[in-house]
Tab-separated table of C-alpha atoms in Angstrom:
chain	number	residue	atom	x	y	z
B	1	MET	CA	107.424	23.925	43.268
B	2	LYS	CA	105.011	23.712	40.331
B	3	CYS	CA	101.930	25.964	40.415
B	4	LYS	CA	98.585	24.354	39.719
B	5	GLU	CA	96.946	25.555	36.520
B	6	ALA	CA	93.521	27.177	36.875
B	7	PRO	CA	90.679	25.193	35.219
B	8	GLY	CA	89.783	28.121	32.941
B	9	VAL	CA	93.358	28.412	31.725
B	10	ARG	CA	93.582	24.657	31.111
B	11	GLY	CA	90.258	24.736	29.229
B	12	ALA	CA	91.366	27.605	26.994
B	13	ARG	CA	94.689	25.858	26.298
B	14	ASN	CA	92.891	22.614	25.408
B	15	GLU	CA	90.566	24.481	23.052
B	16	ILE	CA	93.564	26.006	21.269
B	17	VAL	CA	95.194	22.566	20.955
B	18	CYS	CA	91.961	21.297	19.392
B	19	VAL	CA	91.613	24.329	17.082
B	20	LEU	CA	95.154	23.857	15.759
B	21	ASP	CA	94.509	20.183	15.027
B	22	LEU	CA	91.196	20.917	13.305
B	23	LEU	CA	92.839	23.604	11.146
B	24	ARG	CA	95.556	21.099	10.205
B	25	GLN	CA	92.801	18.680	9.083
B	26	GLY	CA	91.229	21.325	6.817
B	27	PHE	CA	88.353	22.582	8.992
B	28	THR	CA	87.294	26.204	9.294
B	29	VAL	CA	86.984	26.776	13.045
B	30	TYR	CA	85.119	29.315	15.192
B	31	ARG	CA	85.572	29.605	18.967
B	32	ASN	CA	82.734	30.571	21.287
B	33	ILE	CA	83.504	33.918	22.925
B	34	ALA	CA	81.126	33.274	25.830
B	35	ALA	CA	82.712	31.749	28.920
B	36	HIS	CA	79.841	29.300	29.463
B	37	GLY	CA	78.360	28.407	26.091
B	38	ILE	CA	76.648	25.219	24.968
B	39	VAL	CA	79.451	24.489	22.486
B	40	ASP	CA	83.138	25.353	22.629
B	41	LEU	CA	83.868	25.274	18.890
B	42	LEU	CA	82.084	25.226	15.561
B	43	ALA	CA	84.047	23.464	12.827
B	44	ILE	CA	83.067	23.429	9.167
B	45	LYS	CA	84.364	21.070	6.502
B	46	ARG	CA	82.798	20.098	3.163
B	47	GLY	CA	79.678	22.122	4.008
B	48	ARG	CA	78.995	20.256	7.260
B	49	VAL	CA	78.906	22.150	10.565
B	50	CYS	CA	80.091	20.250	13.652
B	51	LYS	CA	79.410	21.386	17.223
B	52	ILE	CA	82.437	20.448	19.337
B	53	GLN	CA	82.825	20.202	23.104
B	54	VAL	CA	86.430	20.160	24.386
B	55	LYS	CA	87.218	18.439	27.693
B	56	SER	CA	90.218	17.321	29.680
B	57	GLU	CA	90.495	13.633	30.426
B	58	VAL	CA	89.062	14.083	33.915
B	59	GLY	CA	85.744	12.271	34.322
B	60	ARG	CA	83.434	10.600	31.817
B	61	HIS	CA	81.801	12.898	29.307
B	62	GLY	CA	79.056	12.289	26.804
B	63	LEU	CA	78.204	14.084	23.615
B	64	ARG	CA	74.900	15.555	24.851
B	65	ARG	CA	73.921	18.310	22.377
B	66	ASN	CA	77.231	18.262	20.503
B	67	ASP	CA	78.351	16.325	17.442
B	68	VAL	CA	81.944	15.834	18.597
B	69	LEU	CA	83.669	15.398	21.949
B	70	ALA	CA	87.360	16.314	21.824
B	71	VAL	CA	89.287	14.986	24.823
B	72	VAL	CA	92.764	16.403	25.485
B	73	THR	CA	94.852	14.253	27.842
B	74	HIS	CA	97.290	15.667	30.392
B	75	ASP	CA	100.203	14.871	28.055
B	76	GLY	CA	98.616	16.725	25.122
B	77	LEU	CA	97.131	13.809	23.158
B	78	LEU	CA	93.858	14.622	21.422
B	79	ARG	CA	91.084	12.088	20.838
B	80	TYR	CA	87.780	12.666	19.071
B	81	ARG	CA	84.488	10.890	19.760
B	82	VAL	CA	81.821	11.593	17.150
B	83	ARG	CA	78.079	11.097	16.995
B	84	ASN	CA	77.805	9.220	13.673
B	85	ARG	CA	79.576	8.004	10.523
B	86	LYS	CA	78.787	11.114	8.463
B	87	ILE	CA	80.755	13.207	10.925
B	88	ALA	CA	83.445	10.524	11.337
B	89	ARG	CA	84.275	10.793	7.619
B	90	LEU	CA	85.392	14.395	8.158
B	91	PHE	CA	88.112	13.422	10.661
B	92	GLU	CA	91.427	11.694	10.070
B	93	GLU	CA	90.974	9.556	13.163
B	94	CYS	CA	88.082	9.264	15.626
B	95	LYS	CA	85.795	6.838	17.418
B	96	ILE	CA	82.050	6.713	16.989
B	97	ALA	CA	80.351	7.041	20.362
B	98	ARG	CA	78.053	4.117	21.078
B	99	SER	CA	74.465	5.082	21.556
B	100	VAL	CA	72.337	3.062	23.920
B	101	SER	CA	68.682	2.692	23.034
B	102	PRO	CA	66.030	3.472	25.714
B	103	THR	CA	64.922	-0.207	25.509
B	104	LYS	CA	68.388	-1.408	26.506
B	105	LEU	CA	68.464	1.097	29.365
B	106	ARG	CA	65.144	-0.217	30.742
B	107	HIS	CA	66.384	-3.818	30.587
B	108	ALA	CA	69.699	-2.915	32.206
B	109	GLY	CA	67.879	-1.596	35.279
B	110	LYS	CA	66.221	-4.975	36.004
C-alpha cells in the first residue's frame, strides 16, 4: 500500500525540482523560508530578478503577483509560464501567459 504524500512535502519537493532546474539554466536562486509567503523562489539571471510561484498540476493557476509560474507535473516534468518576453528570454523553454484586457472581459460577460 502506497502512503499519500502530504501537500507540504509535495510542495517542498516541487520547489527543489524547480530550484535544481533553474540552477542548471544559470540562475542564482533563493527560497522563501516562510511557509506561506507571496513568492516561493527568487531567481536572478543577467541582473533581472524573477518572482516564481511553484505549483503542482492540480487546478488552474495564474501568475497573479509573480513573474513566473512553474508547474511540476505528477511525473516530474517542469513547465514554466512567464509574464512577458523579457522574462521569457532568460529561460531555455517557456510559454508566455496570455493576458486578457479588461475590455475583452467585459465583452465576454455579455
